[in-house]
Short mmCIF file of C-alpha atoms in Angstrom, two decimals:
data_model
loop_
_atom_site.label_atom_id
_atom_site.label_comp_id
_atom_site.label_asym_id
_atom_site.label_seq_id
_atom_site.Cartn_x
_atom_site.Cartn_y
_atom_site.Cartn_z
CA UNK A 21 14.64 187.09 -50.41
CA UNK A 22 14.68 183.67 -52.00
CA UNK A 23 11.75 181.44 -52.85
CA UNK A 24 12.00 177.80 -53.86
CA UNK A 25 9.20 175.76 -55.41
CA UNK A 26 9.66 172.05 -56.11
CA UNK A 27 7.76 170.06 -58.70
CA UNK A 28 7.93 166.68 -60.39
CA UNK A 29 7.27 164.35 -57.49
CA UNK A 30 4.83 161.49 -57.71
CA UNK A 31 4.34 157.75 -57.70
CA UNK A 32 6.67 155.57 -59.73
CA UNK A 33 7.43 151.85 -59.93
CA UNK A 34 10.77 150.45 -58.81
CA UNK A 35 13.29 150.86 -61.60
CA UNK A 36 11.48 153.87 -62.97
CA UNK A 37 12.58 157.47 -63.25
CA UNK A 38 11.47 160.89 -62.10
CA UNK A 39 12.84 164.36 -62.64
CA UNK A 40 12.45 166.91 -59.89
CA UNK A 41 12.72 170.59 -60.59
CA UNK A 42 13.15 173.48 -58.19
CA UNK A 43 12.21 176.93 -59.44
CA UNK A 44 14.44 179.51 -57.79
CA UNK A 45 13.45 183.14 -57.48
CA UNK A 46 15.55 185.87 -55.95
CA UNK A 47 19.13 186.96 -56.20
CA UNK A 48 20.95 183.66 -56.58
CA UNK A 49 24.22 183.09 -58.34
CA UNK A 50 26.09 179.94 -59.27
CA UNK A 51 28.46 180.45 -56.36
CA UNK A 52 25.63 179.91 -53.90
CA UNK A 53 25.56 176.38 -52.49
CA UNK A 54 22.39 174.54 -53.37
CA UNK A 55 21.09 171.01 -53.36
CA UNK A 56 18.46 168.41 -52.75
CA UNK A 57 17.66 166.79 -49.44
CA UNK A 58 15.13 164.16 -48.49
CA UNK A 59 13.38 162.93 -45.40
CA UNK A 60 11.62 159.62 -44.99
CA UNK A 61 9.10 159.00 -42.19
CA UNK A 62 10.85 158.48 -38.88
CA UNK A 63 14.26 159.32 -40.30
CA UNK A 64 16.55 162.32 -40.28
CA UNK A 65 16.73 164.64 -43.22
CA UNK A 66 19.69 163.69 -45.38
CA UNK A 67 21.61 165.29 -48.18
CA UNK A 68 20.94 163.65 -51.52
CA UNK A 69 23.01 165.81 -53.85
CA UNK A 70 24.41 169.30 -53.88
CA UNK A 71 26.40 171.79 -55.91
CA UNK A 72 29.02 173.95 -54.25
CA UNK A 73 31.80 176.24 -55.45
CA UNK A 74 29.92 176.89 -58.68
CA UNK A 75 30.18 173.43 -60.19
CA UNK A 76 31.38 170.87 -57.67
CA UNK A 77 28.79 168.15 -57.18
CA UNK A 78 28.40 165.75 -54.29
CA UNK A 79 26.14 162.74 -53.90
CA UNK A 80 25.03 160.56 -51.06
CA UNK A 81 26.45 157.05 -51.40
CA UNK A 82 22.95 155.64 -51.67
CA UNK A 83 22.21 157.53 -54.88
CA UNK A 84 25.58 157.63 -56.63
CA UNK A 85 25.32 156.46 -60.20
CA UNK A 86 21.54 156.80 -60.20
CA UNK A 87 20.82 160.47 -59.52
CA UNK A 88 22.17 163.54 -61.28
CA UNK A 89 21.93 167.09 -59.99
CA UNK A 90 22.12 170.00 -62.39
CA UNK A 91 21.51 173.71 -62.51
CA UNK A 92 19.92 175.57 -65.39
CA UNK A 93 20.90 179.20 -65.01
CA UNK A 94 18.78 180.32 -67.96
CA UNK A 95 15.64 178.81 -66.46
CA UNK A 96 16.63 179.47 -62.86
CA UNK A 97 16.00 175.90 -61.84
CA UNK A 98 17.80 173.26 -59.85
CA UNK A 99 17.00 169.80 -61.14
CA UNK A 100 17.42 166.26 -59.92
CA UNK A 101 17.21 163.41 -62.40
CA UNK A 102 16.43 160.18 -60.56
CA UNK A 103 16.88 156.88 -62.36
CA UNK A 104 16.64 153.25 -61.28
CA UNK A 105 14.47 154.26 -58.37
CA UNK A 106 14.18 151.97 -55.38
CA UNK A 107 11.51 151.74 -52.67
CA UNK A 108 14.04 153.14 -50.19
CA UNK A 109 14.12 156.36 -52.22
CA UNK A 110 10.60 157.08 -50.99
CA UNK A 111 10.67 160.37 -49.12
CA UNK A 112 9.77 164.02 -49.22
CA UNK A 113 12.39 165.80 -51.29
CA UNK A 114 13.39 169.37 -50.47
CA UNK A 115 15.22 171.97 -52.49
CA UNK A 116 17.88 173.95 -50.64
CA UNK A 117 19.77 177.17 -51.33
CA UNK A 118 22.14 179.15 -49.17
CA UNK A 119 22.23 182.92 -49.55
CA UNK A 120 23.27 184.58 -46.29
CA UNK A 121 20.97 182.04 -44.66
CA UNK A 122 19.31 178.70 -45.39
CA UNK A 123 16.33 178.58 -47.73
CA UNK A 124 14.09 175.55 -48.15
CA UNK A 125 11.32 174.63 -50.53
CA UNK A 126 8.01 173.20 -49.35
CA UNK A 127 8.95 169.68 -50.37
CA UNK A 128 7.59 167.26 -52.94
CA UNK A 129 6.60 163.66 -52.27
CA UNK A 130 8.34 160.85 -54.12
CA UNK A 131 6.88 157.39 -53.68
CA UNK A 132 8.50 154.33 -55.23
CA UNK A 133 6.19 151.36 -55.07
CA UNK A 134 4.74 148.63 -57.21
#
């Protein structure tokens, strides 16, 4: 079994930064696909960034150059550094891991507003 717990969300001004962290428990290896997704009110859940095939990273066009996904194997965390935040980044952010099936965290709210 896999459990995912996100942290680091909150309220930030436009142009500010936040770092999200997902604590991963269970039998997870670097080969397992994992990533961050987000869902804004009234919109579909979308992929923000992911890591597949151990180290290959992918980013949504909307966040390229601003967000960085990383995995800390020693700490068993999946992190998302978010810089130059915009109001349109406001959403609930979810951690995702695949291990025989999909696993999702509970989500953490990110609000970008002045």
